[in-house]
Amino acid sequence: MTKDQWGALQSQLSSTIGENNYKTWIEPMEFHGVEPGGVAVFNVPTNFIGTYVSQNFGDILLAKLSGMDTDVRRLKFQVANADTRPAPAQQQPRPAAQAQPAPAAAAPANSDLLPGAPLDGRFTFDSFVVGKPNELAHAAAKRVAEGGQVTFNPLFLYGGVGLGKTHLMHAIAWDLRNNRPDLNVLYLSAEQFMYRFVQALRERRMMDFKELFRSVDVLMVDDVQFIAGKDSTQEEFFHTFNALVDQNKQIIISADRAPDEIKDLENRIRSRLQSGLVVDLHPTDYELRLGILQSKVQNYREQYPALQLDDGILEFLAHRISTNVRVLEGALTRLFAFASLVGQPITMELTQDCLADVLRASDRKISIEEIQRKVAEHYHIRLSDLIGPKRVRNFARPRQVAMYLCKQLTARSLPEIGRRFGGRDHTTVMHGVKRIEELRTQDSQIADDVELLRRALEA
Ligand code: ADP
Ligand code: MG
């Protein structure tokens, strides 16, 4: 067989086994030559790939080769530059008549042992908006993405749902592909890790599994809280983790909370996870939300220059829609879709119509307790003094501020607010609310306090 014949075979394979399979398994193979006895030798990046190709595509390869004018009767896969390793799987020839029908374009049953999960093309550093709440996480991710010396291991990113953990991890993977194409970067969710582990156990392919995971240069595991309570998966994860750290390979982990808050996680794993750099993504603030919305609108405008968006809409959404960026994006997408369907400019009215349910759902319910706690904290007094009977000014003024905020920010009635302030009468509450309304216009200190507290409570 010649290189040209291999090239011709390759292009046939892509249509026979499907493009995905082709890209994952065949493309990384390099035709090395034919050994005496008709053994076609291929260089493969890992034993795992060699074994996989041999088991799943060996028949197809041989069948196709027998149809070509070659003397190939067997296949051999070898890991390049690893001549000391025992020769991996060899494929025995079969008479063409017995050749199994090709598994055709359908993926083989066990193709889920495929290396990483696909990366989302939209999740790049370019499209990630940086603000106060995520600047540390972003900086750490950027550093890791350079692919230089491993300085902190693992990088542990955590934060609530929809705050950009997955986005940052994909961005790291994209950058590494560009900056360090020589590195073997593997991204997957903890759930996929478990799935593959269980599958490898079932198919008695633990060696493949271990080899696959031990041969990566950068391992990224998303949503690691998933393995909590799953003992054997944790165990395997721990060994994989240690093996890679020992080889000074970079590991990046994400979770929805800090390592010490993940329940049912073995202590030794917890402390391993904490041993690198732990950074959190804080809930978004108004500025970040506005920045994200602006960047989405800008992208959208490039595709649809006719987009008409009234002033103040983005500000309104950034104010009103909680902390979860996914919800924010969803709202904007819906708004664009709706506006383009009905062919109208996006006005405040249309926005409120179109997003009524989202806006209602994200109306955060602020509780009286929350207000009382924040106010007591702000004035450095005890909660019991804020609510209690003492009338000294040091307590009475904060108490009135708290009552005022309860009236403004909750739907509670005056009598109910009174009850929650140590059983006071509703007229007392009314008086307090009026007093603060007056003072806000006269006393800038009070005005500032109220504004600060309101913002903190609405954040
Ligand atoms: P997580 O993994 O933390 O739950 P994701 O990374 O999936 O969150 O982010 C949810 C959505 O919000 C994604 O579409 C992502 O692109 C977007 N997103 C989150 N943070 C930002 C940001 N700072 N800039 C731009 N988009 C963001
Ligand atoms: Mg995620």
Coordinates of C-alpha atoms and ligand atoms in Angstrom, one line a residue:
M1 CA 0.0 0.0 0.0
T2 CA 1.2 3.5 -0.8
K3 CA 0.5 6.8 1.0
D4 CA -1.7 7.8 -2.0
Q5 CA -3.7 4.6 -1.6
W6 CA -4.1 5.4 2.1
G7 CA -5.3 8.9 1.2
A8 CA -7.9 7.5 -1.2
L9 CA -9.0 5.1 1.5
Q10 CA -9.3 7.8 4.1
S11 CA -11.7 9.9 1.9
Q12 CA -13.9 6.8 1.4
L13 CA -13.9 6.1 5.2
S14 CA -15.2 9.5 6.1
S15 CA -18.5 8.7 4.2
T16 CA -18.6 5.1 5.5
I17 CA -18.2 5.6 9.2
G18 CA -19.5 9.2 9.5
E19 CA -17.6 12.4 9.8
N20 CA -17.4 12.5 13.5
N21 CA -16.0 9.0 13.8
Y22 CA -13.6 9.8 11.1
K23 CA -12.4 13.0 12.7
T24 CA -12.0 11.4 16.1
W25 CA -10.4 8.1 15.2
I26 CA -9.1 7.9 11.6
E27 CA -7.7 11.4 11.1
P28 CA -5.2 11.1 14.0
M29 CA -3.8 8.0 12.4
E30 CA -0.7 8.2 10.3
F31 CA 0.2 5.6 7.8
H32 CA 3.7 4.4 8.6
G33 CA 4.4 1.7 6.0
V34 CA 3.9 -2.0 5.2
E35 CA 6.0 -4.6 7.0
P36 CA 6.9 -7.9 5.5
G37 CA 4.0 -10.3 5.6
G38 CA 1.5 -7.6 4.5
V39 CA 1.2 -5.8 7.9
A40 CA 0.1 -2.2 7.4
V41 CA 1.6 -0.2 10.3
F42 CA -0.1 3.0 11.5
N43 CA 1.1 5.5 14.0
V44 CA -1.5 6.5 16.5
P45 CA -1.3 9.1 19.3
T46 CA -2.3 6.7 22.0
N47 CA -2.8 3.0 22.5
F48 CA -6.4 3.7 23.2
I49 CA -7.0 5.0 19.8
G50 CA -5.2 2.1 18.2
T51 CA -7.2 -0.5 20.1
Y52 CA -10.4 1.4 19.4
V53 CA -9.8 1.6 15.7
S54 CA -8.7 -2.0 15.6
Q55 CA -11.9 -3.2 17.4
N56 CA -14.4 -1.0 15.7
F57 CA -13.1 -0.2 12.2
G58 CA -10.5 -3.0 11.6
D59 CA -12.9 -5.0 9.5
I60 CA -13.9 -2.1 7.4
L61 CA -10.3 -1.1 6.8
L62 CA -9.3 -4.6 5.8
A63 CA -12.4 -5.1 3.6
K64 CA -11.6 -1.9 1.8
L65 CA -8.0 -2.7 1.5
S66 CA -8.7 -6.1 0.0
G67 CA -10.8 -4.3 -2.7
M68 CA -7.8 -2.2 -3.5
D69 CA -4.7 -3.4 -5.2
T70 CA -2.6 -3.9 -2.1
D71 CA -1.0 -6.8 -0.3
V72 CA -2.1 -5.8 3.1
R73 CA -3.4 -8.7 5.2
R74 CA -3.1 -7.4 8.7
L75 CA -3.2 -4.1 10.5
K76 CA -0.9 -2.9 13.2
F77 CA -1.1 0.2 15.4
Q78 CA 1.8 1.7 17.2
V79 CA 2.2 4.7 19.4
A80 CA 4.8 6.9 17.7
N81 CA 8.0 7.3 19.7
A82 CA 7.1 4.5 22.0
D83 CA 8.9 1.6 20.5
T84 CA 9.6 0.1 24.0
R85 CA 5.9 -0.5 24.5
P86 CA 4.5 -3.9 23.6
A87 CA 2.9 -3.9 20.2
P88 CA -0.7 -3.1 20.6
A89 CA -3.7 -4.8 19.1
Q90 CA -3.2 -6.6 15.8
Q91 CA -6.0 -7.3 13.5
Q92 CA -6.2 -10.8 12.0
P93 CA -7.2 -11.0 8.4
R94 CA -10.5 -12.4 7.4
P95 CA -11.5 -13.7 4.1
A96 CA -13.4 -11.0 2.3
A97 CA -16.5 -13.1 2.0
Q98 CA -16.8 -13.2 5.8
A99 CA -16.1 -9.6 6.3
Q100 CA -18.7 -8.1 8.6
P101 CA -21.0 -5.6 6.9
A102 CA -19.7 -2.2 7.8
P103 CA -21.4 -0.7 10.8
A104 CA -22.1 2.0 8.2
A105 CA -22.4 5.6 9.1
A106 CA -24.0 4.9 12.5
A107 CA -21.7 5.3 15.4
P108 CA -20.5 2.1 16.9
A109 CA -22.4 1.1 20.1
N110 CA -19.5 2.0 22.4
S111 CA -18.5 5.2 20.7
D112 CA -19.3 7.1 24.0
L113 CA -15.8 6.3 25.2
L114 CA -14.9 9.1 22.8
P115 CA -12.5 11.5 24.4
G116 CA -13.9 14.9 25.3
A117 CA -17.2 16.7 25.1
P118 CA -17.7 19.1 22.2
L119 CA -16.9 22.7 22.8
D120 CA -19.4 25.5 22.2
G121 CA -18.1 27.9 19.5
R122 CA -19.7 30.8 21.2
F123 CA -17.9 30.3 24.5
T124 CA -14.7 32.2 23.9
F125 CA -12.7 34.8 25.8
D126 CA -13.7 37.4 23.2
S127 CA -17.4 36.9 24.0
F128 CA -16.9 36.9 27.8
V129 CA -17.7 40.2 29.4
V130 CA -15.5 41.0 32.4
G131 CA -16.8 42.9 35.4
K132 CA -16.1 43.1 39.1
P133 CA -17.9 39.9 40.0
N134 CA -15.9 37.7 37.6
E135 CA -12.6 39.5 37.1
L136 CA -10.6 37.2 39.2
A137 CA -12.0 34.0 37.7
H138 CA -11.4 35.5 34.2
A139 CA -7.8 36.4 35.0
A140 CA -7.1 33.0 36.4
A141 CA -8.7 31.3 33.4
K142 CA -6.6 33.5 31.1
R143 CA -3.4 32.6 32.8
V144 CA -4.2 28.9 32.5
A145 CA -5.1 29.3 28.9
E146 CA -1.6 30.5 28.0
G147 CA -0.5 26.9 28.6
G148 CA 2.7 28.0 30.2
Q149 CA 4.2 26.7 33.5
V150 CA 1.6 25.1 35.8
T151 CA 1.5 27.5 38.7
F152 CA -1.7 26.6 40.5
N153 CA -3.2 23.1 40.3
P154 CA -6.0 22.6 40.2
L155 CA -7.7 25.8 39.2
F156 CA -11.1 25.5 40.9
L157 CA -13.8 27.8 39.6
Y158 CA -17.1 27.9 41.5
G159 CA -20.3 29.9 41.4
G160 CA -24.0 29.7 41.0
V161 CA -25.9 28.6 38.0
G162 CA -25.5 30.6 34.8
L163 CA -22.6 32.7 36.0
G164 CA -20.1 31.7 33.2
K165 CA -18.2 28.7 34.6
T166 CA -18.7 26.5 31.5
H167 CA -18.2 29.5 29.3
L168 CA -14.7 30.1 30.8
M169 CA -13.7 26.5 30.6
H170 CA -14.6 26.3 27.0
A171 CA -12.7 29.5 26.4
I172 CA -9.6 28.0 28.0
A173 CA -9.9 25.0 25.8
W174 CA -10.2 27.1 22.6
D175 CA -7.2 29.2 23.6
L176 CA -5.1 26.2 24.4
R177 CA -5.9 24.6 21.1
N178 CA -4.5 27.7 19.4
N179 CA -1.7 28.5 21.7
R180 CA -0.6 24.9 22.4
P181 CA -1.7 22.6 19.7
D182 CA 0.8 20.1 21.0
L183 CA -1.2 19.6 24.3
N184 CA -3.8 17.0 24.6
V185 CA -6.7 18.9 26.2
L186 CA -9.7 17.1 27.5
Y187 CA -12.9 18.8 28.6
L188 CA -15.9 16.9 30.0
S189 CA -18.5 17.2 32.6
A190 CA -18.3 15.2 35.8
E191 CA -21.4 13.3 34.7
Q192 CA -19.7 12.2 31.5
F193 CA -16.7 11.2 33.5
M194 CA -18.8 9.0 35.6
Y195 CA -20.7 7.6 32.6
R196 CA -17.5 6.7 30.9
F197 CA -16.1 5.2 34.0
V198 CA -19.1 3.0 34.5
Q199 CA -19.1 2.0 30.9
A200 CA -15.4 1.1 31.0
L201 CA -16.2 -1.1 34.0
R202 CA -19.0 -2.8 32.3
E203 CA -17.0 -3.4 29.1
R204 CA -14.0 -4.4 31.1
R205 CA -12.0 -1.7 29.5
M206 CA -10.6 0.0 32.6
M207 CA -7.1 -0.1 31.2
D208 CA -8.3 1.9 28.2
F209 CA -10.1 4.3 30.5
K210 CA -7.1 4.8 32.7
E211 CA -4.8 5.2 29.8
L212 CA -7.1 7.8 28.1
F213 CA -7.3 9.9 31.2
R214 CA -3.7 9.6 32.2
S215 CA -2.5 10.6 28.8
V216 CA -4.1 14.1 28.8
D217 CA -2.0 17.2 29.4
V218 CA -4.9 19.4 30.5
L219 CA -8.0 17.9 32.1
M220 CA -11.1 20.0 32.6
V221 CA -14.0 18.6 34.6
D222 CA -17.1 20.7 34.7
D223 CA -19.7 20.5 37.5
V224 CA -17.7 18.3 39.8
Q225 CA -20.4 18.5 42.5
F226 CA -22.1 15.8 40.5
I227 CA -19.8 13.1 41.7
A228 CA -20.5 13.8 45.4
G229 CA -22.0 10.7 47.0
K230 CA -20.9 8.5 44.1
D231 CA -18.2 6.5 45.8
S232 CA -16.5 4.5 43.2
T233 CA -16.5 7.4 40.7
Q234 CA -15.0 9.6 43.3
E235 CA -12.3 7.1 43.9
E236 CA -11.4 6.8 40.2
F237 CA -11.6 10.6 39.9
F238 CA -9.2 10.9 42.8
H239 CA -6.7 8.5 41.2
T240 CA -6.9 10.2 37.9
F241 CA -6.5 13.6 39.5
N242 CA -3.4 12.5 41.5
A243 CA -1.8 10.8 38.6
L244 CA -2.1 14.0 36.5
V245 CA -1.0 16.3 39.3
D246 CA 2.1 14.1 39.9
Q247 CA 3.0 14.6 36.2
N248 CA 2.5 18.3 36.7
K249 CA -0.4 18.3 34.2
Q250 CA -2.9 21.2 34.6
I251 CA -6.3 20.4 36.0
I252 CA -9.3 22.7 35.9
I253 CA -12.4 22.0 37.9
S254 CA -15.7 23.8 38.2
A255 CA -18.5 23.3 40.7
D256 CA -21.6 25.2 41.8
R257 CA -20.2 25.8 45.2
A258 CA -16.9 25.9 47.2
P259 CA -15.1 22.6 47.8
D260 CA -15.9 22.7 51.5
E261 CA -19.6 23.1 50.8
I262 CA -19.9 20.1 48.6
K263 CA -21.6 17.4 50.8
D264 CA -20.7 13.8 50.5
L265 CA -17.3 14.5 49.0
E266 CA -14.4 12.5 50.5
N267 CA -12.2 14.6 52.6
R268 CA -9.0 13.7 50.8
I269 CA -10.7 14.9 47.5
R270 CA -11.9 18.0 49.1
S271 CA -8.5 18.9 50.3
R272 CA -6.9 18.0 46.9
L273 CA -9.4 20.4 45.3
Q274 CA -8.5 23.1 47.7
S275 CA -4.8 22.7 47.2
G276 CA -4.6 24.9 44.1
L277 CA -6.3 28.2 43.3
V278 CA -9.9 28.5 44.3
V279 CA -11.8 31.4 42.7
D280 CA -15.5 32.2 42.7
L281 CA -17.7 33.9 40.3
H282 CA -19.9 36.2 42.2
P283 CA -23.5 36.9 41.3
T284 CA -23.6 39.5 38.6
D285 CA -24.1 43.1 39.4
Y286 CA -26.0 45.7 37.4
E287 CA -23.0 46.9 35.5
L288 CA -22.0 43.4 34.4
R289 CA -25.5 42.6 33.3
L290 CA -25.7 45.7 31.3
G291 CA -22.3 45.0 29.7
I292 CA -23.4 41.5 28.7
L293 CA -26.6 42.8 27.2
Q294 CA -24.8 45.5 25.3
S295 CA -22.4 43.0 23.9
K296 CA -25.2 40.6 22.8
V297 CA -27.0 43.5 21.1
Q298 CA -23.9 44.4 19.3
N299 CA -23.5 40.9 18.0
Y300 CA -27.1 40.8 17.0
R301 CA -26.8 44.1 15.2
E302 CA -24.0 42.7 13.0
Q303 CA -26.5 40.1 11.7
Y304 CA -29.6 42.3 11.7
P305 CA -28.6 45.9 11.2
A306 CA -32.3 46.9 11.1
L307 CA -32.8 46.2 14.8
Q308 CA -34.5 49.1 16.5
L309 CA -34.1 49.2 20.2
D310 CA -35.4 52.1 22.4
D311 CA -33.1 53.7 24.9
G312 CA -33.5 52.4 28.4
I313 CA -34.6 48.9 27.5
L314 CA -31.3 47.3 28.3
E315 CA -31.0 49.3 31.6
F316 CA -34.5 48.1 32.5
L317 CA -33.6 44.5 31.9
A318 CA -30.3 44.7 33.7
H319 CA -32.2 46.1 36.7
R320 CA -35.0 43.7 36.6
I321 CA -33.6 40.3 35.7
S322 CA -31.9 38.5 38.5
T323 CA -28.4 37.3 38.6
N324 CA -28.5 34.4 36.2
V325 CA -26.9 35.3 32.8
R326 CA -28.6 32.5 31.1
V327 CA -32.1 33.9 31.9
L328 CA -30.9 37.3 30.9
E329 CA -29.7 36.0 27.5
G330 CA -32.9 34.0 27.0
A331 CA -35.0 37.1 27.6
L332 CA -33.1 39.1 25.1
T333 CA -33.3 36.4 22.5
R334 CA -37.0 36.1 23.0
L335 CA -37.3 39.8 22.7
F336 CA -35.4 39.9 19.4
A337 CA -37.4 37.0 18.0
F338 CA -40.6 38.5 19.0
A339 CA -39.8 42.0 17.6
S340 CA -38.6 40.6 14.3
L341 CA -41.7 38.4 14.0
V342 CA -44.1 41.2 14.5
G343 CA -41.8 43.6 12.7
Q344 CA -41.9 46.3 15.3
P345 CA -39.2 48.3 17.1
I346 CA -38.4 47.1 20.6
T347 CA -40.2 49.5 22.9
M348 CA -40.7 49.4 26.6
E349 CA -44.2 48.4 26.1
L350 CA -43.3 45.5 23.8
T351 CA -40.6 44.4 26.3
Q352 CA -43.0 44.3 29.2
D353 CA -45.5 42.4 27.1
C354 CA -43.2 39.9 25.6
L355 CA -41.3 39.2 28.9
A356 CA -44.1 39.5 31.4
D357 CA -43.5 36.0 32.8
V358 CA -39.7 36.4 33.0
L359 CA -40.1 39.7 34.7
R360 CA -42.6 38.4 37.2
A361 CA -40.5 35.3 38.0
S362 CA -37.4 37.3 38.6
D363 CA -39.1 39.8 40.8
R364 CA -37.1 39.0 43.8
K365 CA -39.2 38.7 46.9
I366 CA -37.4 40.6 49.6
S367 CA -38.4 39.6 53.1
I368 CA -38.9 41.7 56.2
E369 CA -36.3 39.7 58.0
E370 CA -33.8 40.4 55.3
I371 CA -34.4 44.1 55.5
Q372 CA -34.2 44.1 59.3
R373 CA -30.9 42.2 59.2
K374 CA -29.4 44.4 56.6
V375 CA -30.4 47.6 58.4
A376 CA -29.1 46.4 61.7
E377 CA -25.9 45.4 60.1
H378 CA -25.6 48.8 58.3
Y379 CA -26.1 50.8 61.6
H380 CA -24.0 48.4 63.6
I381 CA -26.8 47.6 66.1
R382 CA -28.3 44.4 67.3
L383 CA -31.3 43.0 65.6
S384 CA -33.0 42.7 68.9
D385 CA -32.5 46.4 69.5
L386 CA -33.8 47.2 66.0
I387 CA -37.0 45.3 66.7
G388 CA -37.2 45.8 70.5
P389 CA -39.0 48.5 72.6
K390 CA -36.1 50.9 73.2
R391 CA -36.8 54.4 71.9
V392 CA -33.4 56.0 71.9
R393 CA -32.5 57.7 68.7
N394 CA -29.7 55.3 67.9
F395 CA -32.3 52.5 67.6
A396 CA -35.4 54.5 66.6
R397 CA -34.0 56.0 63.4
P398 CA -32.7 52.8 61.9
R399 CA -36.0 51.2 62.9
Q400 CA -37.8 53.8 60.9
V401 CA -35.5 53.3 57.9
A402 CA -36.2 49.6 58.1
M403 CA -40.0 50.2 58.2
Y404 CA -39.7 52.5 55.3
L405 CA -37.8 49.9 53.3
C406 CA -40.4 47.3 54.2
K407 CA -43.1 49.5 52.9
Q408 CA -41.2 50.2 49.7
L409 CA -39.8 46.9 48.9
T410 CA -42.3 44.4 50.1
A411 CA -46.0 44.0 49.5
R412 CA -46.7 43.8 53.3
S413 CA -49.4 45.9 54.9
L414 CA -48.7 48.4 57.6
P415 CA -50.3 46.3 60.4
E416 CA -48.3 43.3 59.3
I417 CA -45.0 45.3 59.3
G418 CA -46.0 46.6 62.7
R419 CA -46.4 43.1 64.0
R420 CA -43.0 42.1 62.7
F421 CA -41.4 45.1 64.6
G422 CA -42.2 43.8 68.0
G423 CA -46.0 44.1 67.8
R424 CA -46.1 47.8 67.0
D425 CA -49.3 49.6 65.9
H426 CA -49.8 50.4 62.2
T427 CA -49.9 54.1 63.0
T428 CA -46.4 53.8 64.4
V429 CA -45.2 52.3 61.1
M430 CA -47.0 55.0 59.1
H431 CA -45.4 57.7 61.2
G432 CA -42.0 56.0 60.7
V433 CA -42.4 55.8 56.9
K434 CA -43.5 59.4 56.6
R435 CA -40.6 60.6 58.8
I436 CA -38.1 58.9 56.5
E437 CA -39.8 60.3 53.4
E438 CA -39.3 63.7 54.8
L439 CA -35.8 63.2 56.0
R440 CA -34.7 61.8 52.6
T441 CA -35.2 65.2 51.1
Q442 CA -33.5 67.1 53.9
D443 CA -30.8 64.9 55.2
S444 CA -28.3 63.6 52.6
Q445 CA -26.9 61.1 55.1
I446 CA -30.3 59.4 55.4
A447 CA -30.8 59.6 51.7
D448 CA -27.5 57.9 51.1
D449 CA -28.2 55.2 53.7
V450 CA -31.6 54.4 52.2
E451 CA -30.2 54.3 48.7
L452 CA -27.3 52.1 49.7
L453 CA -29.6 49.7 51.6
R454 CA -32.1 49.6 48.8
R455 CA -29.4 48.7 46.3
A456 CA -27.9 46.1 48.6
L457 CA -31.3 44.5 49.1
E458 CA -32.2 44.5 45.4
A459 CA -28.8 43.2 44.2
Ligands
ADP1 P1 -22.5 28.1 34.3 O1 -21.7 27.0 33.7 O2 -21.8 28.9 35.4 O3 -23.8 27.6 34.8 P2 -22.5 29.2 31.6 O4 -21.1 29.3 31.4 O5 -23.2 28.0 31.0 O6 -22.9 29.2 33.2 O7 -23.2 30.6 31.2 C1 -24.6 30.7 31.0 C2 -24.8 31.6 29.8 O8 -24.4 32.9 30.1 C3 -23.9 31.2 28.6 O9 -24.6 31.4 27.4 C4 -22.8 32.2 28.7 O10 -22.2 32.5 27.4 C5 -23.4 33.4 29.3 N1 -22.5 34.2 30.1 C6 -22.2 34.0 31.5 N2 -21.3 34.9 31.9 C7 -21.0 35.7 30.8 C8 -20.2 36.8 30.7 N3 -19.4 37.3 31.7 N4 -20.1 37.4 29.4 C9 -20.8 36.9 28.4 N5 -21.7 35.8 28.5 C10 -21.8 35.2 29.7
MG2 MG -22.0 25.0 33.5

